[in-house]
PDB file of N, CA and C in Angstrom:
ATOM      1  N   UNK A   5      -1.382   6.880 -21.702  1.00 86.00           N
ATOM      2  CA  UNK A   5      -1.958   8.173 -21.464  1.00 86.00           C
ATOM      3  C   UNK A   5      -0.893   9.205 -21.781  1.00 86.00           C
ATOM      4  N   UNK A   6      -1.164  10.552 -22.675  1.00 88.00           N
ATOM      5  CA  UNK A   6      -0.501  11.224 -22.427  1.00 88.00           C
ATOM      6  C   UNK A   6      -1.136  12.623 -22.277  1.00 88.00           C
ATOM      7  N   UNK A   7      -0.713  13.658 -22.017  1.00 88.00           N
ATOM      8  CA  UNK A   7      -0.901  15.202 -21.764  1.00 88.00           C
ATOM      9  C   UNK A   7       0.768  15.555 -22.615  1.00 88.00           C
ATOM     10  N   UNK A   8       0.164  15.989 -23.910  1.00 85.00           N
ATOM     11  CA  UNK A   8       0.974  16.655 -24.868  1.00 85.00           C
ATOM     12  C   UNK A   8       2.096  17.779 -24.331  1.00 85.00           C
ATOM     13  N   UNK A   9       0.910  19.211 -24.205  1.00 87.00           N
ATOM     14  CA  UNK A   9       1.607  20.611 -24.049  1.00 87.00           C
ATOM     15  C   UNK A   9       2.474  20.608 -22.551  1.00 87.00           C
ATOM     16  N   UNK A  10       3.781  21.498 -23.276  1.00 90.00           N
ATOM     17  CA  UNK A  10       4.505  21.348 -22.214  1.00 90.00           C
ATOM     18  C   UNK A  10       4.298  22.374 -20.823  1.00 90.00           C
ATOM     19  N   UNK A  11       3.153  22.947 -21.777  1.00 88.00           N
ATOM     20  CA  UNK A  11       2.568  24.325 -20.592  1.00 88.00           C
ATOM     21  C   UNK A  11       0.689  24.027 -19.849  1.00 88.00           C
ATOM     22  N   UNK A  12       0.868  22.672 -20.222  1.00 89.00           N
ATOM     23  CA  UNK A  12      -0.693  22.149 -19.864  1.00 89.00           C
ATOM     24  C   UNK A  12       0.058  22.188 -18.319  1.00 89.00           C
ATOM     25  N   UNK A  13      -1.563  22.271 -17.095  1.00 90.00           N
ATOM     26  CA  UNK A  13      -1.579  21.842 -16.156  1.00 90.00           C
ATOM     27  C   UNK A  13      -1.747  20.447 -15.777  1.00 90.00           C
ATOM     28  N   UNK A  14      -1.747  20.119 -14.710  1.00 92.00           N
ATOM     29  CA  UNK A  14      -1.852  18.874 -14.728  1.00 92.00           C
ATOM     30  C   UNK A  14      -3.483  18.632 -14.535  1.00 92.00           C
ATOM     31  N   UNK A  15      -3.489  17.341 -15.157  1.00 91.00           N
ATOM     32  CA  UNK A  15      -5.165  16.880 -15.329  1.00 91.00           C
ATOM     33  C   UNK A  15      -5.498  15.532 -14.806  1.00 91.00           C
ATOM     34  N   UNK A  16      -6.166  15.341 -14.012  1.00 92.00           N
ATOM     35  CA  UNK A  16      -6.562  14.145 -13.703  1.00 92.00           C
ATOM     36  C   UNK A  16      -7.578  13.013 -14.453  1.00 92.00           C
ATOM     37  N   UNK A  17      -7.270  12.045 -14.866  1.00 92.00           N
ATOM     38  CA  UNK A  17      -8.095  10.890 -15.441  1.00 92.00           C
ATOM     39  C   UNK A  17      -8.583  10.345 -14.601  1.00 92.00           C
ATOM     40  N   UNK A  18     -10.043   9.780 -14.984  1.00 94.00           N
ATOM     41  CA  UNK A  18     -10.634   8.937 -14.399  1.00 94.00           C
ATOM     42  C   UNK A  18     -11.795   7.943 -14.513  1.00 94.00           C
ATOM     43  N   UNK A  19     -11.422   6.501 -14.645  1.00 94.00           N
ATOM     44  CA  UNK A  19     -12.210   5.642 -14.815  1.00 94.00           C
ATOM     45  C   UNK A  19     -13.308   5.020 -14.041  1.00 94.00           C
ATOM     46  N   UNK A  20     -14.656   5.063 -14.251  1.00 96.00           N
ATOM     47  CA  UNK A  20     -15.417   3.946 -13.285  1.00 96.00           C
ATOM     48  C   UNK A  20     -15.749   3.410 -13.750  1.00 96.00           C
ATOM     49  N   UNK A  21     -16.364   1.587 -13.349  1.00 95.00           N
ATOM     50  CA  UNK A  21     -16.936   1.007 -14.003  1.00 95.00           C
ATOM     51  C   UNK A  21     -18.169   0.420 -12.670  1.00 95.00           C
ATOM     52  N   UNK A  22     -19.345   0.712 -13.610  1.00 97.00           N
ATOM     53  CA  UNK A  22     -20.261   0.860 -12.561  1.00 97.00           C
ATOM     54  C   UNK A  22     -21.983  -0.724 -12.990  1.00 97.00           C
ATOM     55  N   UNK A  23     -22.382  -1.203 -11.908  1.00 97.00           N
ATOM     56  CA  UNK A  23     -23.299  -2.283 -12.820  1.00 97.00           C
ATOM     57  C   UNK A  23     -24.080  -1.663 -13.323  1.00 97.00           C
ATOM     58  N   UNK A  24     -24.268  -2.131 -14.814  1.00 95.00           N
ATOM     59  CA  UNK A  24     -25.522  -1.275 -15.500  1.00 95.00           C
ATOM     60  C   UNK A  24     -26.970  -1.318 -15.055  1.00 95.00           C
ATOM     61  N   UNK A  25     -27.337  -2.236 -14.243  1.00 94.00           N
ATOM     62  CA  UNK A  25     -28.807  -2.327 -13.715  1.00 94.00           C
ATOM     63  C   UNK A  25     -28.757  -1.570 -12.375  1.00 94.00           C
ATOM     64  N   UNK A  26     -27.466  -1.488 -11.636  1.00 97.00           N
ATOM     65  CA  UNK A  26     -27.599  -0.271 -10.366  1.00 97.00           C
ATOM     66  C   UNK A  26     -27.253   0.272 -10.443  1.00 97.00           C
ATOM     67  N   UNK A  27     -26.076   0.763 -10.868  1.00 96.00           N
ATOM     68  CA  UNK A  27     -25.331   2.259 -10.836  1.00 96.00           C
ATOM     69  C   UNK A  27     -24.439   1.694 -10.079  1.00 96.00           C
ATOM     70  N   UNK A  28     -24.123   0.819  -9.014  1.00 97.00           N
ATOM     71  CA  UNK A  28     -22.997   0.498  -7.904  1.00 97.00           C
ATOM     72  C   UNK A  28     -21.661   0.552  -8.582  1.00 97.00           C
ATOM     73  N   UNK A  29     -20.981   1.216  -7.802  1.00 97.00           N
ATOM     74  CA  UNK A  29     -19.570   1.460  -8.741  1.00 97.00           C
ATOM     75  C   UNK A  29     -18.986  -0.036  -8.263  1.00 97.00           C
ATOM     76  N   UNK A  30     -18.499  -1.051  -8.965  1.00 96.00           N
ATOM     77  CA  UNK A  30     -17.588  -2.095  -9.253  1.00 96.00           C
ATOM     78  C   UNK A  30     -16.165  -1.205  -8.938  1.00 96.00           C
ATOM     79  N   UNK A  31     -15.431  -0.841  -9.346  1.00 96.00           N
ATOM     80  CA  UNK A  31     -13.918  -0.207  -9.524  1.00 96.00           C
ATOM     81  C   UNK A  31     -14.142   1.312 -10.007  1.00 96.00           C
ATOM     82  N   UNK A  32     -12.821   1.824  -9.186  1.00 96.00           N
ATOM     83  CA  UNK A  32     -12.794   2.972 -10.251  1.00 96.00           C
ATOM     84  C   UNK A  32     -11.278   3.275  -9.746  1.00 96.00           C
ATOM     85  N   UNK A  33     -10.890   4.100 -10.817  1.00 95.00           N
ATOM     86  CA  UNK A  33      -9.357   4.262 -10.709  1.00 95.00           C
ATOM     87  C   UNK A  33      -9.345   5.746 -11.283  1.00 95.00           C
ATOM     88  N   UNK A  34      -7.731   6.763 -10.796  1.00 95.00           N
ATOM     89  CA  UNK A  34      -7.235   7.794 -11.126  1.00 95.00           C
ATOM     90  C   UNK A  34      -6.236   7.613 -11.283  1.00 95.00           C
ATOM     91  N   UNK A  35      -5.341   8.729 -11.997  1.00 94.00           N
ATOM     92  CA  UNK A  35      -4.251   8.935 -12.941  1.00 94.00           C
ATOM     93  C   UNK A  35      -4.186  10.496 -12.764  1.00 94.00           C
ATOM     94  N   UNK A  36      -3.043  11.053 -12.382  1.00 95.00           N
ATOM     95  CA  UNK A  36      -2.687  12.645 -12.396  1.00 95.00           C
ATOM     96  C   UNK A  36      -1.037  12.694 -13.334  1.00 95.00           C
ATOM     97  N   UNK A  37      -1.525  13.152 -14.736  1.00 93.00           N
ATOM     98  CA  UNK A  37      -0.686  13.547 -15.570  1.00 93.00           C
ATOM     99  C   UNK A  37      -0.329  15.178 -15.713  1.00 93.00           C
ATOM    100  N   UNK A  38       1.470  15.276 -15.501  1.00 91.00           N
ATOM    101  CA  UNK A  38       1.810  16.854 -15.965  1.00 91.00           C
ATOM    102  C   UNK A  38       1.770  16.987 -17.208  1.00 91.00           C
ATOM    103  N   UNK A  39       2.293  17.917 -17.655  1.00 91.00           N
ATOM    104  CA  UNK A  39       2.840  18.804 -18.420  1.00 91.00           C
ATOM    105  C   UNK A  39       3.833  17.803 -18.854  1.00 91.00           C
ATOM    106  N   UNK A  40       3.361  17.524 -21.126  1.00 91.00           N
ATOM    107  CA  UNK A  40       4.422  16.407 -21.011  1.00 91.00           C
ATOM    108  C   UNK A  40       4.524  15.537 -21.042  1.00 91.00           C
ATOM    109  N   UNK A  41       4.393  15.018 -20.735  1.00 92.00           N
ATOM    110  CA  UNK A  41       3.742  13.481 -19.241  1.00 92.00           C
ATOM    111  C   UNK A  41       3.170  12.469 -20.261  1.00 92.00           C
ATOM    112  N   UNK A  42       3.683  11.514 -20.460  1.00 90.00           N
ATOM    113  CA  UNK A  42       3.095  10.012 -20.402  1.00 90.00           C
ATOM    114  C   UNK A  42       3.107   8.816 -19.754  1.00 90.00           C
ATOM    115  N   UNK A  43       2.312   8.477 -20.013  1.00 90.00           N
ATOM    116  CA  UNK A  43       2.513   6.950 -18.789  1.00 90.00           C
ATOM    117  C   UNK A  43       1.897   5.756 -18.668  1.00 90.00           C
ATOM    118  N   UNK A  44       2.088   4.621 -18.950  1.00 90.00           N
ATOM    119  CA  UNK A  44       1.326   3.745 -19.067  1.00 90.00           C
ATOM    120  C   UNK A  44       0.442   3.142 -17.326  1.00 90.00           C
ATOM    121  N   UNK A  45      -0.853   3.223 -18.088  1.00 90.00           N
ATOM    122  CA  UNK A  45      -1.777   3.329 -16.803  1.00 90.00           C
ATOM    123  C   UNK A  45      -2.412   2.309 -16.830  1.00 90.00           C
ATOM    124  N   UNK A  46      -2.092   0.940 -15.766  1.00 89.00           N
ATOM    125  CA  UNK A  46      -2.820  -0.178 -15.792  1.00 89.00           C
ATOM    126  C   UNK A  46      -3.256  -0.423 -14.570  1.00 89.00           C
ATOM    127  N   UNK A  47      -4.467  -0.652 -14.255  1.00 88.00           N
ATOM    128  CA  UNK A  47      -5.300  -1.414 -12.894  1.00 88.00           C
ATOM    129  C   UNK A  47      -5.651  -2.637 -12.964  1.00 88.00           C
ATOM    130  N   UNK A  48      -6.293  -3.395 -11.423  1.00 88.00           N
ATOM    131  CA  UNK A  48      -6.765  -4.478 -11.840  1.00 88.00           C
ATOM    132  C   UNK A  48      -7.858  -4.296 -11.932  1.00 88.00           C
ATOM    133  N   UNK A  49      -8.873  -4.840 -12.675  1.00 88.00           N
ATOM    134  CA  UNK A  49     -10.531  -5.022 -11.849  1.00 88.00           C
ATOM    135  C   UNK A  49     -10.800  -6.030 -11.556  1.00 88.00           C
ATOM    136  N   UNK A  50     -12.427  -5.693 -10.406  1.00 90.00           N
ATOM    137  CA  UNK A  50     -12.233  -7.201  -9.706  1.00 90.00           C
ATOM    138  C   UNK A  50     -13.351  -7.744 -10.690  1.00 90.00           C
ATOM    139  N   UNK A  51     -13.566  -9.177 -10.267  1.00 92.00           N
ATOM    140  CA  UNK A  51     -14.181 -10.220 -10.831  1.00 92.00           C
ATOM    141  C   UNK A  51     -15.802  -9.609 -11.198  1.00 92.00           C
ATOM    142  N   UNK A  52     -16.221  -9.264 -11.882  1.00 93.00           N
ATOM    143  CA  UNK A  52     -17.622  -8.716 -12.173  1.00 93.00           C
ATOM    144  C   UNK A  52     -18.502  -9.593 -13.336  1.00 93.00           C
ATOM    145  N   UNK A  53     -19.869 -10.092 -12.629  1.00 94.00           N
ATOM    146  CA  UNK A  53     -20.538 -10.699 -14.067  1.00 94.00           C
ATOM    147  C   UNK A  53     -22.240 -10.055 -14.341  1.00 94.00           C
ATOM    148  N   UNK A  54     -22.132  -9.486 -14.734  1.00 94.00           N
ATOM    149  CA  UNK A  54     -22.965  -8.988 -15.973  1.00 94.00           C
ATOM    150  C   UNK A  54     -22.686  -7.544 -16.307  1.00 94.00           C
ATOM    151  N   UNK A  55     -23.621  -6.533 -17.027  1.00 96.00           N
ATOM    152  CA  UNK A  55     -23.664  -5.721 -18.202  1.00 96.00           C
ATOM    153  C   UNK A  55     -22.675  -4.448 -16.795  1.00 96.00           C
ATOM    154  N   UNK A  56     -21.977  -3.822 -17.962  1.00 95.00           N
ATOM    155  CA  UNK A  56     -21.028  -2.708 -16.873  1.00 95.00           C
ATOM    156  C   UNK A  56     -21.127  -1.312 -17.801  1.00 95.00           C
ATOM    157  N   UNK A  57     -21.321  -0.122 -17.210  1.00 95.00           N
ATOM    158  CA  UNK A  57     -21.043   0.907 -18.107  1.00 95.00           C
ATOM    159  C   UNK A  57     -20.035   1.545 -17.210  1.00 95.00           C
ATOM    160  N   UNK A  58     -18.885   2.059 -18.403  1.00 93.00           N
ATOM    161  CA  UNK A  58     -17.989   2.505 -18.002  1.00 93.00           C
ATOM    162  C   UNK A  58     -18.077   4.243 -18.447  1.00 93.00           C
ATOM    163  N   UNK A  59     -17.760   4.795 -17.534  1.00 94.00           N
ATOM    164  CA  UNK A  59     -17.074   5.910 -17.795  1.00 94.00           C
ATOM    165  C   UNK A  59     -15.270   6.423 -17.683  1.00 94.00           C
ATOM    166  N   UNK A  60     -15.524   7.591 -18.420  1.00 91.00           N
ATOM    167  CA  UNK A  60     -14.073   8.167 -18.772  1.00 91.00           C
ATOM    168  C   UNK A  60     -14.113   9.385 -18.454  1.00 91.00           C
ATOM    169  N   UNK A  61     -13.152  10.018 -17.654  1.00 90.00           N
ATOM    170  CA  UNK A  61     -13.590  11.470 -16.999  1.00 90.00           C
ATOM    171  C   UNK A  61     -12.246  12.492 -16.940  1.00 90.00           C
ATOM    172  N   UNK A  62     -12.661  13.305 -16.877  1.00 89.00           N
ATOM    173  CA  UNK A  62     -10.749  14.223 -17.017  1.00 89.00           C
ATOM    174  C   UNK A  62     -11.607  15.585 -15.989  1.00 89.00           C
ATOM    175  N   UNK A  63     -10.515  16.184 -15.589  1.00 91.00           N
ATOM    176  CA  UNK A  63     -10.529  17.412 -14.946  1.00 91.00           C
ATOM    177  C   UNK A  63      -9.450  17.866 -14.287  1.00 91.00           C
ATOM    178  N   UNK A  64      -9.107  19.276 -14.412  1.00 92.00           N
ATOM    179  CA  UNK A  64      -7.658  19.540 -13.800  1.00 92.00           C
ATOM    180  C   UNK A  64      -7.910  19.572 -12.626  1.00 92.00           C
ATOM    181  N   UNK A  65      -6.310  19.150 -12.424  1.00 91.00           N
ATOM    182  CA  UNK A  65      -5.951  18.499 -11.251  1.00 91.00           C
ATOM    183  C   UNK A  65      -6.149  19.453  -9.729  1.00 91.00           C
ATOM    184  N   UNK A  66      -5.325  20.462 -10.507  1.00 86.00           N
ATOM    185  CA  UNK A  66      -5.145  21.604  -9.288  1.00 86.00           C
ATOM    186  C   UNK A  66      -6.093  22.780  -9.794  1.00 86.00           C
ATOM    187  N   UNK A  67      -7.402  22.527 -10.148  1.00 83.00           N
ATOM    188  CA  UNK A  67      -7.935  23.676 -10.374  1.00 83.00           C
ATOM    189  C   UNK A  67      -8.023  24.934 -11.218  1.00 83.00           C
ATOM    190  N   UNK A  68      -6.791  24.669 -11.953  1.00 78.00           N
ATOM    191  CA  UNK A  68      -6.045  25.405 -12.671  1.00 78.00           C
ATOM    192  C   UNK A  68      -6.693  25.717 -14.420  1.00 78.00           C
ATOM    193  N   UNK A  69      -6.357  26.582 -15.056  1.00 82.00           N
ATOM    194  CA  UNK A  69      -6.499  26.566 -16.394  1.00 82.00           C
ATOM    195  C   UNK A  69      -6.661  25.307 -17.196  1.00 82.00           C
ATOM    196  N   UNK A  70      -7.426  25.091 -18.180  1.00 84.00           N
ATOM    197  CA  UNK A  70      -7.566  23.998 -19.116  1.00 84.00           C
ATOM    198  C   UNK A  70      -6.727  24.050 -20.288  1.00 84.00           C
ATOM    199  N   UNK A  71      -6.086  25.620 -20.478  1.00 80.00           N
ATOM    200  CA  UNK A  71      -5.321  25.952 -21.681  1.00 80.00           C
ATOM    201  C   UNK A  71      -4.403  24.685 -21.708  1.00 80.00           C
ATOM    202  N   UNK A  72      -4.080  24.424 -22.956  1.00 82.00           N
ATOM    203  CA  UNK A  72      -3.212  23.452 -23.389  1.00 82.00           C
ATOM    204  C   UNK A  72      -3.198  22.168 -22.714  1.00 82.00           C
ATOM    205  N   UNK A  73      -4.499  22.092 -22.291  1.00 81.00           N
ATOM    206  CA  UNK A  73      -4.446  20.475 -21.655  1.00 81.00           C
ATOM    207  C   UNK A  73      -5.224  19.825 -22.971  1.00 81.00           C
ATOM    208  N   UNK A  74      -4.395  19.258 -23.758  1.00 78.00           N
ATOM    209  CA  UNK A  74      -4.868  18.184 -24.600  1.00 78.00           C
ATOM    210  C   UNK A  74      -3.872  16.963 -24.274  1.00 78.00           C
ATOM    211  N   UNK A  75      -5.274  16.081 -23.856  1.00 79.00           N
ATOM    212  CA  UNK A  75      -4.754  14.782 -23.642  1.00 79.00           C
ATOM    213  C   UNK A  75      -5.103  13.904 -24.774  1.00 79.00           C
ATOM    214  N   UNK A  76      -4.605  12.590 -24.359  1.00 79.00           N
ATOM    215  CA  UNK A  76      -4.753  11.497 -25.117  1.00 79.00           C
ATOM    216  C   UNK A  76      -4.696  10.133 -24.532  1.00 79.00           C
ATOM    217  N   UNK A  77      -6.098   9.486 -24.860  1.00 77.00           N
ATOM    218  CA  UNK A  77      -5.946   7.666 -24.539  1.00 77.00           C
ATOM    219  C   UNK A  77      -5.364   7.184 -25.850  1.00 77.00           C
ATOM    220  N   UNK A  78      -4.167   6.358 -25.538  1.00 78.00           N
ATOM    221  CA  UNK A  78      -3.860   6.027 -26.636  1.00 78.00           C
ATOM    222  C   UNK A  78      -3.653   4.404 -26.681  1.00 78.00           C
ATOM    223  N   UNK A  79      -3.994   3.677 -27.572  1.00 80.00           N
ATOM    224  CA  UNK A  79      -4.451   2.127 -27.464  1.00 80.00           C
ATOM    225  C   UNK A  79      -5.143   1.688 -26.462  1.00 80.00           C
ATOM    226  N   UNK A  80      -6.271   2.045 -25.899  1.00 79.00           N
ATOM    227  CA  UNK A  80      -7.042   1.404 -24.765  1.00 79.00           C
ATOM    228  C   UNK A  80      -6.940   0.424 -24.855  1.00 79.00           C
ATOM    229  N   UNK A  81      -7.006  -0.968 -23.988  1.00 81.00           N
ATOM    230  CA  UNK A  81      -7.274  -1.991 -24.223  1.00 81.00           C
ATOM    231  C   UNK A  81      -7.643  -2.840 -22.747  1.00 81.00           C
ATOM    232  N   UNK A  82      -8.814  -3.707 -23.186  1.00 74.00           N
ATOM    233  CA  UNK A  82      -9.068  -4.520 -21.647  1.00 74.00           C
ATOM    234  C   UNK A  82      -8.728  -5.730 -21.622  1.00 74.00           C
ATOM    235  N   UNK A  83      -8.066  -6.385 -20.697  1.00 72.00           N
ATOM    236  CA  UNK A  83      -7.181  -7.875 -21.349  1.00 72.00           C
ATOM    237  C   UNK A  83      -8.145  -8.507 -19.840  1.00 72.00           C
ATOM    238  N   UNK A  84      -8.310  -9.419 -20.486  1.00 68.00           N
ATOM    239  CA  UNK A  84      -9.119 -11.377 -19.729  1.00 68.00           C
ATOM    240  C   UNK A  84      -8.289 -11.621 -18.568  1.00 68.00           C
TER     241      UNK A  84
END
C-alpha cells in the first residue's frame, strides 16, 4: 500500500470479505496510511467455503481534505 503525496492526509483502507449468498461479513480488516507512507499490509482470513465478494474501500482518516490523497494497491495478492 502506498499514499504517494507528501501533503496527502491520512486515509484509511479497507477490506471486507463478505458471503455472497448473505451479505455476513467473514473478515474485514483496516490500514491508516500518512503522508508518504508505505507499507506492506497482510491479514489472516479465516477458513471460508463458498462464493465471497470482496470489497475495497478508502476514506480519510481524520476527516480531512482528499487533496493529494492518491493512493495505491500495489501487487495484490491472496496466498492458500
Amino acid at each position: 500500500m502506498r499514499l504517494n503525496h507528501v501533503a496527502a492526509n491520512p486515509v484509511r483502507f479497507r477490506v471486507v470479505i463478505r458471503a455472497a449468498e448473505s451479505g455476513r461479513v467473514v473478515h474485514q480488516a483496516e490500514i491508516v496510511l500518512g503522508a508518504a507512507e508505505s507499507r506492506l499490509w497482510r491479514f489472516d482470513v479465516p477458513l471460508f467455503f463458498g462464493e465471497a465478494a470482496i470489497e475495497f474501500a478508502t476514506e480519510m482518516a481524520d476527516g480531512g481534505s482528499n487533496g493529494h490523497a492518491w493512493a495505491e494497491l500495489l501487487d495484490p495478492v491472496f496466498y492458500e
